[in-house]
mmCIF file of C-alpha atoms in Angstrom:
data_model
loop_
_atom_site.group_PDB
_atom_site.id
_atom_site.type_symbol
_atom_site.label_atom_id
_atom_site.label_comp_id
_atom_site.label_asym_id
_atom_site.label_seq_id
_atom_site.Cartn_x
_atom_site.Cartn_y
_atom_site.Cartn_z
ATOM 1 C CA UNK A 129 -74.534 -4.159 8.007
ATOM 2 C CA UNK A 130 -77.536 -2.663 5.626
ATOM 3 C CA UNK A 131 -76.957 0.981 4.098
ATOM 4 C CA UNK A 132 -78.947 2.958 1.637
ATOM 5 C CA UNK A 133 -78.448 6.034 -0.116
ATOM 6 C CA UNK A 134 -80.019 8.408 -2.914
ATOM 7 C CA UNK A 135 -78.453 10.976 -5.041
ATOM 8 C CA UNK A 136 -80.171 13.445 -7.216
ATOM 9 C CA UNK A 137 -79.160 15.489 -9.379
ATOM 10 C CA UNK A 138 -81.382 18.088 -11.799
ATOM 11 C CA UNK A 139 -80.379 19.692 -15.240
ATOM 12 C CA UNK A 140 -80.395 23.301 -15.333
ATOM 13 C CA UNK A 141 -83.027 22.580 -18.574
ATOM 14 C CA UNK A 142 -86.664 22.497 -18.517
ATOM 15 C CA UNK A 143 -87.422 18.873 -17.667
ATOM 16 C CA UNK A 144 -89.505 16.955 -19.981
ATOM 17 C CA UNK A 145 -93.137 15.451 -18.992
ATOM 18 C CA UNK A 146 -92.515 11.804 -18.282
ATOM 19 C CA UNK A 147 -94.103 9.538 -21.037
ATOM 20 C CA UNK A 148 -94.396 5.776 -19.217
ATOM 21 C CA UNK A 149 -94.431 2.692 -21.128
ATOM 22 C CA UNK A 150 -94.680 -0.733 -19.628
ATOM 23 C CA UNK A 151 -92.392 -2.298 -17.802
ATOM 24 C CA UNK A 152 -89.036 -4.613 -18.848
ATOM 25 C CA UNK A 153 -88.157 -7.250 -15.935
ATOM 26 C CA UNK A 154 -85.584 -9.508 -14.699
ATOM 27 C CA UNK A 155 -85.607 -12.530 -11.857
ATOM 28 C CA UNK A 156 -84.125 -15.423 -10.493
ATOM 29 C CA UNK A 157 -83.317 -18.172 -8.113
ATOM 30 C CA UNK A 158 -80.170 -20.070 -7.226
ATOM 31 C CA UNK A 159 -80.902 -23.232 -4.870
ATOM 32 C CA UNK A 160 -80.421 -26.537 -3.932
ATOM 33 C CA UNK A 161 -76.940 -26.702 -3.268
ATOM 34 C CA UNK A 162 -75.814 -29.867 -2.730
ATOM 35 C CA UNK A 163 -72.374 -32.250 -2.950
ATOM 36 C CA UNK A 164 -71.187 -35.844 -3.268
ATOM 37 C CA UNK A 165 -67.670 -37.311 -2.881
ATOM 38 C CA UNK A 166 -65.578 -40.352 -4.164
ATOM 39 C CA UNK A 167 -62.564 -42.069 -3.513
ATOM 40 C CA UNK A 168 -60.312 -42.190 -5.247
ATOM 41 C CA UNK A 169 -57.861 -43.730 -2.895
ATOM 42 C CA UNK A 170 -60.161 -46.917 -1.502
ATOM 43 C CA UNK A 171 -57.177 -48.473 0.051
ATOM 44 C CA UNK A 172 -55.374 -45.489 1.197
ATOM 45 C CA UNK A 173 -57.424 -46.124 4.453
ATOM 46 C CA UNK A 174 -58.653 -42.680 4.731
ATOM 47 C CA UNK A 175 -62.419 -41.600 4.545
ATOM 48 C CA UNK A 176 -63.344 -39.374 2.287
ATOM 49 C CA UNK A 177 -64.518 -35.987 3.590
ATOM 50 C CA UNK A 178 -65.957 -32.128 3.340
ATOM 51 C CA UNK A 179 -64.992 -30.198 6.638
ATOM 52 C CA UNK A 180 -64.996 -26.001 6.455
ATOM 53 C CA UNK A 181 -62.825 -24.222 8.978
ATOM 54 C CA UNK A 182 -62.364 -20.695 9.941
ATOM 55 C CA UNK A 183 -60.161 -19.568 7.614
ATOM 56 C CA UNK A 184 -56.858 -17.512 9.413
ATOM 57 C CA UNK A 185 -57.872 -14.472 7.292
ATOM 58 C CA UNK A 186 -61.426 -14.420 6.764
ATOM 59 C CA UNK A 187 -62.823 -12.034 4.593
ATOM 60 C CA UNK A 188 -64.918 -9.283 5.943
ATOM 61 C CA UNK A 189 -67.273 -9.053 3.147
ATOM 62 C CA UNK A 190 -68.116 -13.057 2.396
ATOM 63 C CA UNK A 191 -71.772 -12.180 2.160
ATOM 64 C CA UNK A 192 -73.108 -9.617 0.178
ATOM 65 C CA UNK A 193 -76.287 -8.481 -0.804
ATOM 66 C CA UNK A 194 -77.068 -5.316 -3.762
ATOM 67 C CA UNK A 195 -79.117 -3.190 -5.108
ATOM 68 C CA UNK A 196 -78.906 -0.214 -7.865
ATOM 69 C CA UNK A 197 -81.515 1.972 -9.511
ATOM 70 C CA UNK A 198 -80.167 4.271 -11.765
ATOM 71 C CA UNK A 199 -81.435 7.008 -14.258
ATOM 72 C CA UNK A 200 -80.123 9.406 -16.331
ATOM 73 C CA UNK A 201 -81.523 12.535 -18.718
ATOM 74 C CA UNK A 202 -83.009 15.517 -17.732
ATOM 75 C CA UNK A 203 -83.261 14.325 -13.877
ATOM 76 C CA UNK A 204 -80.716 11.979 -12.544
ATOM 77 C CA UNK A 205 -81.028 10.000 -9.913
ATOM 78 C CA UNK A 206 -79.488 6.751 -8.536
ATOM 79 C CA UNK A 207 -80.723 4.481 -5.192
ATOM 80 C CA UNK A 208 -78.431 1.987 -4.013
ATOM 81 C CA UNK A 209 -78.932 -0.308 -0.873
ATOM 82 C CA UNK A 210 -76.706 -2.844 0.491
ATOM 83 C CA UNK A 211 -76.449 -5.762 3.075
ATOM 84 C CA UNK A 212 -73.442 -7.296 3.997
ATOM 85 C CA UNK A 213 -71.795 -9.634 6.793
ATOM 86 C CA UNK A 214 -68.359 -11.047 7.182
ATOM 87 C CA UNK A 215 -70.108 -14.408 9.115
ATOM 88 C CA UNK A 216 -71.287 -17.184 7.041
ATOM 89 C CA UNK A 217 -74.945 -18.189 7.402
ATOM 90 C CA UNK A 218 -75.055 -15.482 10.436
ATOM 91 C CA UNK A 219 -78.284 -14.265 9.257
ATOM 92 C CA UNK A 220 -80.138 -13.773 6.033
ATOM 93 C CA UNK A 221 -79.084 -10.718 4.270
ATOM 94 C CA UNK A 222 -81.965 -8.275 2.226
ATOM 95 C CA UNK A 223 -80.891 -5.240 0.019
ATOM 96 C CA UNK A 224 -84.385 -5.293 -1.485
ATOM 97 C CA UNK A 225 -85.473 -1.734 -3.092
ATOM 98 C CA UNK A 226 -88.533 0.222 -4.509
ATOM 99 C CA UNK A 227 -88.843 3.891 -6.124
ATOM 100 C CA UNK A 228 -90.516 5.307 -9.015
ATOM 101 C CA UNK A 229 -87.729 4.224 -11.217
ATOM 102 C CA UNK A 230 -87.567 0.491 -10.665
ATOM 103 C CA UNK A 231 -87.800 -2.080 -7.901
ATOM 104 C CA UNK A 232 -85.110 -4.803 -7.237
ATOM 105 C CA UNK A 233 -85.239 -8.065 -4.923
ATOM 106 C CA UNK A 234 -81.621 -8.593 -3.306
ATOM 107 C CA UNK A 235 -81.376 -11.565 -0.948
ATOM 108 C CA UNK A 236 -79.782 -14.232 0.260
ATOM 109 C CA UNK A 237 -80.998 -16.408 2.940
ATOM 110 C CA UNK A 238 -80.114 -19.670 4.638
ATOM 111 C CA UNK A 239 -78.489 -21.419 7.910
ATOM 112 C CA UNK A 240 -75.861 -23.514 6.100
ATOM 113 C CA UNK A 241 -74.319 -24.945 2.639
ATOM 114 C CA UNK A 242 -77.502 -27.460 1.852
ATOM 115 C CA UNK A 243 -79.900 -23.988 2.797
ATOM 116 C CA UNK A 244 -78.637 -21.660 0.972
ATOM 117 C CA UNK A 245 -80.705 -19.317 -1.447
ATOM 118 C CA UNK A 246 -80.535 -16.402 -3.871
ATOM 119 C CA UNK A 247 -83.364 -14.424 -4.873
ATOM 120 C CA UNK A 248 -82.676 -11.600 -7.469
ATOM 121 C CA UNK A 249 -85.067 -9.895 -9.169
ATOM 122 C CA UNK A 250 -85.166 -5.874 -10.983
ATOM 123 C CA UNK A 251 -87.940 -4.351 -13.440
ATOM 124 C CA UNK A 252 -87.840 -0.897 -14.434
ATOM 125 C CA UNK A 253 -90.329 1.466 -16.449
ATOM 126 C CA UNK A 254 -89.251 3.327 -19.626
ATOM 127 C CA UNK A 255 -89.830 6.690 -20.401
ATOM 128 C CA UNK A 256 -89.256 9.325 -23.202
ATOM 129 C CA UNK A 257 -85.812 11.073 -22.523
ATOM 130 C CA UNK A 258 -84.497 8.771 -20.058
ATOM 131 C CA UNK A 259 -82.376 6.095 -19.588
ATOM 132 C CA UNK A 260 -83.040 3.362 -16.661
ATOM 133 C CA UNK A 261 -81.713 0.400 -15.429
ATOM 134 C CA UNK A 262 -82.431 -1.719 -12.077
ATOM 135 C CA UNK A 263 -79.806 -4.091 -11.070
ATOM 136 C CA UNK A 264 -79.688 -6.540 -8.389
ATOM 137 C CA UNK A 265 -76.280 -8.915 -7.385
ATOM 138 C CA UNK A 266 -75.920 -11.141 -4.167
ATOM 139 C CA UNK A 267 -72.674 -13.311 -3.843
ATOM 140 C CA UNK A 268 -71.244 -15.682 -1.009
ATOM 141 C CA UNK A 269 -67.456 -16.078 -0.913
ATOM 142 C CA UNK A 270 -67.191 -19.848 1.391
ATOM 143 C CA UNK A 271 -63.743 -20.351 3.065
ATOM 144 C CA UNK A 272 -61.952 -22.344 3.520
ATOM 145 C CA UNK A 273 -63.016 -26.015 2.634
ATOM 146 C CA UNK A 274 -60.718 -28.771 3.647
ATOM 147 C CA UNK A 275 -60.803 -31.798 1.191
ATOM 148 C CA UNK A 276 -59.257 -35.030 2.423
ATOM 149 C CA UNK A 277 -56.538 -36.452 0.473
ATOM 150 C CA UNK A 278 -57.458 -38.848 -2.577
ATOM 151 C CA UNK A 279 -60.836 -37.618 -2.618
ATOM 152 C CA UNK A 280 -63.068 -36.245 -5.669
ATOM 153 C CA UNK A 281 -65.607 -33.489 -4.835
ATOM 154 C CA UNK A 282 -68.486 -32.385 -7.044
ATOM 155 C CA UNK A 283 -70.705 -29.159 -6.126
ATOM 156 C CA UNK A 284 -74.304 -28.714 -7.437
ATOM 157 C CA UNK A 285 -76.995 -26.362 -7.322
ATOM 158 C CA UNK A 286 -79.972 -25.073 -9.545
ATOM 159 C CA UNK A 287 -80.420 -22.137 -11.038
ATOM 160 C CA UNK A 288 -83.514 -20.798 -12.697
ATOM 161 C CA UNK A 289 -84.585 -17.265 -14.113
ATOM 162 C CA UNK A 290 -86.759 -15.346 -16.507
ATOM 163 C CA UNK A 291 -86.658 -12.286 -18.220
ATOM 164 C CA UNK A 292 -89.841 -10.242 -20.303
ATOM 165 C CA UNK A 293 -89.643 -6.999 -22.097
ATOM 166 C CA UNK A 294 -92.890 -5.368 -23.117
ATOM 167 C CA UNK A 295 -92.367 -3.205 -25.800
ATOM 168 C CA UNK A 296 -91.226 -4.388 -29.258
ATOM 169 C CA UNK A 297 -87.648 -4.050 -30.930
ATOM 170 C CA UNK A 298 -89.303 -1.375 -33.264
ATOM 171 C CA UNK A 299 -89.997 0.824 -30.329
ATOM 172 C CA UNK A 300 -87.845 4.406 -29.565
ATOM 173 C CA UNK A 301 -87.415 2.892 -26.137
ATOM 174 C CA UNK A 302 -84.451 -0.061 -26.118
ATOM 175 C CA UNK A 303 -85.326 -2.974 -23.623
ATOM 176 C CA UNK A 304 -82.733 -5.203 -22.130
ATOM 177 C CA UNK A 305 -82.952 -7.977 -19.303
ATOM 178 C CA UNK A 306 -80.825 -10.719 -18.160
ATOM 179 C CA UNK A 307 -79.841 -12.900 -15.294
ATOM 180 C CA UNK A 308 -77.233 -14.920 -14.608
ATOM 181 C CA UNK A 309 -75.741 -17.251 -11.835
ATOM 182 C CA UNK A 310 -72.298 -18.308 -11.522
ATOM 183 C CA UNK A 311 -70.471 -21.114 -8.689
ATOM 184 C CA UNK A 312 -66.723 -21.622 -9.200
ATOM 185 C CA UNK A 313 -63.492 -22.701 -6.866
ATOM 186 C CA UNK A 314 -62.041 -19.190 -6.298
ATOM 187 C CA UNK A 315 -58.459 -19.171 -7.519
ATOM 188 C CA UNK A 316 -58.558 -21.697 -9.872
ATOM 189 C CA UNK A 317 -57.454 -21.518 -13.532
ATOM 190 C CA UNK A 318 -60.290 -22.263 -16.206
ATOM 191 C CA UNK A 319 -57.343 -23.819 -18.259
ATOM 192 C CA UNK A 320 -55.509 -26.103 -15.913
ATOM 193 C CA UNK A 321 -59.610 -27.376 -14.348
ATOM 194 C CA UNK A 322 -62.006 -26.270 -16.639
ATOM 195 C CA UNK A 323 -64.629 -28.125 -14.758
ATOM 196 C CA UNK A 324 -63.980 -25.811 -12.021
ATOM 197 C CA UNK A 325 -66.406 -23.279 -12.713
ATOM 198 C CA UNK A 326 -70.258 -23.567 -13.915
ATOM 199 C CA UNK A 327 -72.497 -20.797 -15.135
ATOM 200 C CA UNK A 328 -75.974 -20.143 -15.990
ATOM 201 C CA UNK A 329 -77.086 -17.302 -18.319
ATOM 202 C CA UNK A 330 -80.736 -16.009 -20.227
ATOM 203 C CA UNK A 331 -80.535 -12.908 -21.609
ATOM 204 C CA UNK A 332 -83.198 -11.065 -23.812
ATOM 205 C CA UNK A 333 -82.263 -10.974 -27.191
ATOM 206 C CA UNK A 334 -81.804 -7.679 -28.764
ATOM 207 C CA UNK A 335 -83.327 -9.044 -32.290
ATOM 208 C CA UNK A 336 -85.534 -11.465 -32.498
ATOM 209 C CA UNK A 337 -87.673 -13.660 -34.660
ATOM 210 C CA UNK A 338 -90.360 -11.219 -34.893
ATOM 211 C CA UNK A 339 -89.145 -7.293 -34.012
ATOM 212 C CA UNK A 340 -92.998 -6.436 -33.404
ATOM 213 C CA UNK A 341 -93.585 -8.269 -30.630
ATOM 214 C CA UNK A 342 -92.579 -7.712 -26.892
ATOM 215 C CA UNK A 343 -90.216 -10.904 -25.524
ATOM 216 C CA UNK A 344 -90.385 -13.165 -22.535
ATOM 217 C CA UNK A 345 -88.989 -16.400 -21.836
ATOM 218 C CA UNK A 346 -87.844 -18.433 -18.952
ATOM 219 C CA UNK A 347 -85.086 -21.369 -18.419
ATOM 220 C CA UNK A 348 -83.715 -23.388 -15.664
ATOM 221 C CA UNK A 349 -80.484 -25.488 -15.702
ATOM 222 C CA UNK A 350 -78.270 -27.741 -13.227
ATOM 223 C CA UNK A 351 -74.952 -26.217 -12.356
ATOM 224 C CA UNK A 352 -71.789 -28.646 -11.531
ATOM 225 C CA UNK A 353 -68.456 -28.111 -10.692
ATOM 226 C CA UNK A 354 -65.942 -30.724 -10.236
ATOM 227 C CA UNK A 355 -62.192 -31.192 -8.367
ATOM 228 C CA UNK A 356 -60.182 -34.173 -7.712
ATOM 229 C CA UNK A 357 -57.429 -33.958 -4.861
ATOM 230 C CA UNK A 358 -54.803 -36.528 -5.696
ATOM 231 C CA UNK A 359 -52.118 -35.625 -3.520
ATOM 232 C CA UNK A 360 -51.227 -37.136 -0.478
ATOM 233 C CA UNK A 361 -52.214 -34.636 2.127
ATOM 234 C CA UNK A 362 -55.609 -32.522 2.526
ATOM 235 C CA UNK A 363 -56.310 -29.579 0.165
ATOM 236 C CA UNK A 364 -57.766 -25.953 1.163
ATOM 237 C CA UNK A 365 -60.285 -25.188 -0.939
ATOM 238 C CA UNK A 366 -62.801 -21.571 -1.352
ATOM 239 C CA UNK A 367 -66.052 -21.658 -3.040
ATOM 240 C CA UNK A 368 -67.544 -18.498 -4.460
ATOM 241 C CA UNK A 369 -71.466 -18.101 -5.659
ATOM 242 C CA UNK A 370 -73.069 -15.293 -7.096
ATOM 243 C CA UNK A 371 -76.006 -14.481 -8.962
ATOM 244 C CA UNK A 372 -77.403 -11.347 -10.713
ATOM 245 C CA UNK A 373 -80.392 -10.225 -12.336
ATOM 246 C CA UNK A 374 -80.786 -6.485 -14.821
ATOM 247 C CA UNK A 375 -83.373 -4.731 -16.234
ATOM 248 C CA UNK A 376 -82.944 -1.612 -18.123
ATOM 249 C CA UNK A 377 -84.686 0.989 -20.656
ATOM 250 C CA UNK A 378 -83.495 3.566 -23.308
ATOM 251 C CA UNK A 379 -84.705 6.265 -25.056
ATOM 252 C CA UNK A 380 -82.970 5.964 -28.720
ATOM 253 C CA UNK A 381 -84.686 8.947 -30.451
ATOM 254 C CA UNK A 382 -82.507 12.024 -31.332
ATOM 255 C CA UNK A 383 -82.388 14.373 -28.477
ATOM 256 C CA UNK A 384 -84.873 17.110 -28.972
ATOM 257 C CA UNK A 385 -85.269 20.303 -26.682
ATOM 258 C CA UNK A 386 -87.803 19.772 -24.155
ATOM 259 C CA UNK A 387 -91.109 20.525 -23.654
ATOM 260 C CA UNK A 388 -91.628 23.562 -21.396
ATOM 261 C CA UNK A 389 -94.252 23.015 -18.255
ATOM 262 C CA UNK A 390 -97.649 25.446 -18.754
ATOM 263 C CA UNK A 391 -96.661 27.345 -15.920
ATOM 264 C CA UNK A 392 -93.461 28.566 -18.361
ATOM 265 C CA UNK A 393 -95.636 29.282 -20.829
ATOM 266 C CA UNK A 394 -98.059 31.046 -18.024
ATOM 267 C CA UNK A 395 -94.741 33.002 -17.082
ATOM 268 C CA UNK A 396 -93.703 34.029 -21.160
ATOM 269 C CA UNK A 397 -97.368 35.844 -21.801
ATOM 270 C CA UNK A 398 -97.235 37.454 -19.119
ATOM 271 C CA UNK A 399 -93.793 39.166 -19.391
ATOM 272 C CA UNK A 400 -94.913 39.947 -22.939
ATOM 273 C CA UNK A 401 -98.121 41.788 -21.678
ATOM 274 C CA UNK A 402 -96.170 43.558 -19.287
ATOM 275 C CA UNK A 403 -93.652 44.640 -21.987
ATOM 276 C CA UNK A 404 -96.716 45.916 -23.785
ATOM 277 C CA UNK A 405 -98.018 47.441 -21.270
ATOM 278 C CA UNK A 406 -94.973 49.378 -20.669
ATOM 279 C CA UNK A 407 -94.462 50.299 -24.059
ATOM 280 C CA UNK A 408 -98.182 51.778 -24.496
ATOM 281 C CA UNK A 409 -97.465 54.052 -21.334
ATOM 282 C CA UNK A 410 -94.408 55.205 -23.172
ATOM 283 C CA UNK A 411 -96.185 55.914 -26.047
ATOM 284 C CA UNK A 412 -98.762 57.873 -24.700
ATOM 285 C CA UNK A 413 -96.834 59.898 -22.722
ATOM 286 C CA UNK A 414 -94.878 61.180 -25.923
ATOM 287 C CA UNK A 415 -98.056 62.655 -27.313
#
């Protein structure tokens, strides 16, 4: 199921003449999921094994696939588009979305575990008196795994992103991107398995080395999770992926009063000559 709506909303001021700058960005990939068992238990006489069933209460929302444009200031306005499906690998999902504010890349695609992949991207465009930001998040919720008794499970996948802003630190308009990407066993406490979660994150610094200078950089890293059954009998298990990717841009000068459009100014002499005009009529009609 795909929606899509837009709000608007206008401030009773006079709006101010959009200034653009260049443009801050956000994007990534999350692929190559993969997984390799062990036993633990060689003489236990049971195989090790990775089955998924349909899970009694599935959840109606294990795909799902976002975007979100938003700015605020004068004119506010926020796009949002979303795909979602409560079947696993029943068709690639796309919440992709363009405007004048920003465009973000939403999917996920894929016909099973091995095939699955995230695509995320969001760039936006700052301008004088606004605040933007573009912001794209997909996530896939897998249940319910059923690992065989004695067995050790490890889950991999790769994760790669970049992020650029244009304008240096010095600038009245604030640039931030990041992306991130994130696989865990839903449900499970960091403290009692702390290898049960894995995340990747590159973020755009807010100072850097040289404040002058715009920033872009780009990383890539190999995400692992681990769990070892050791009891006697098979273990349900859920898997949950997600990845994200923001972009956003803000005007940190003072607030000022804006700029009225020509036509105001069109609209202000003539009132005034009309107001002169009237009051010369008076005038002469008191000689």
């Amino acid at each position: 199921m795909k929606t899509m709506f837009t709000t608007l909303v206008v401030a009773a001021t006079l709006a101010a003449p959009l200034c653009a700058s260049a443009q801050v960005s956000a994007s990534g990939t999350f692929t190559n999921f993969s997984y390799t068992l062990v036993d633990l238990l060689p003489n236990d006489g049971i195989a090790p094994s990775l089955s998924i069933v349909k899970p009694r209460y599935p959840n109606p929302l294990s795909s799902v696939a976002r975007a979100d444009i938003n700015q605020s200031g004068a004119r506010t306005t926020r796009d949002i588009s979303d795909d979602k499906s409560g079947a696993l690998y029943s068709r690639p999902l796309d919440a992709s979305l363009s405007v004048r504010q920003g465009a973000v890349t939403s999917t996920i695609s894929g016909g099973n575990f091995q095939s699955l992949n995230f695509d995320t991207a969001a760039s936006t465009t700052g301008s004088a008196g606004y605040e933007r930001s573009a912001f794209a998040s997909s996530s896939v919720l897998i249940e319910e795994f059923v690992l065989s008794p004695g067995t050790q499970i490890s889950f991999f996948a790769d994760a790669s992103g970049s992020v650029a802003t244009s304008l240096p630190r010095t600038n009245r308009l604030n640039e931030d991107a990041s992306v991130g990407a994130t696989m865990s066993f839903a449900g499970f406490l960091p403290d009692w398995y702390p290898d049960a979660s894995a995340t990747f994150n590159l973020t755009a610094p807010r100072w850097s080395s040289d404040p002058n200078l715009p920033f872009s950089q780009s990383a890539s890293q190999r995400l692992s999770i681990m769990f070892q059954n050791t009891e006697s009998s098979a273990v349900n298990m859920k898997l949950s992926i997600s990845m994200f990717a923001k972009a956003a841009s803000r005007d940190t000068a003072p607030s000022a009063s804006p700029v009225p459009e020509p036509s105001t100014y069109g609209m202000l002499i003539g009132g005034l000559a009309l107001v002169a005009g009237a009051a010369r009529r008076k005038r002469a009609a008191n000689a």
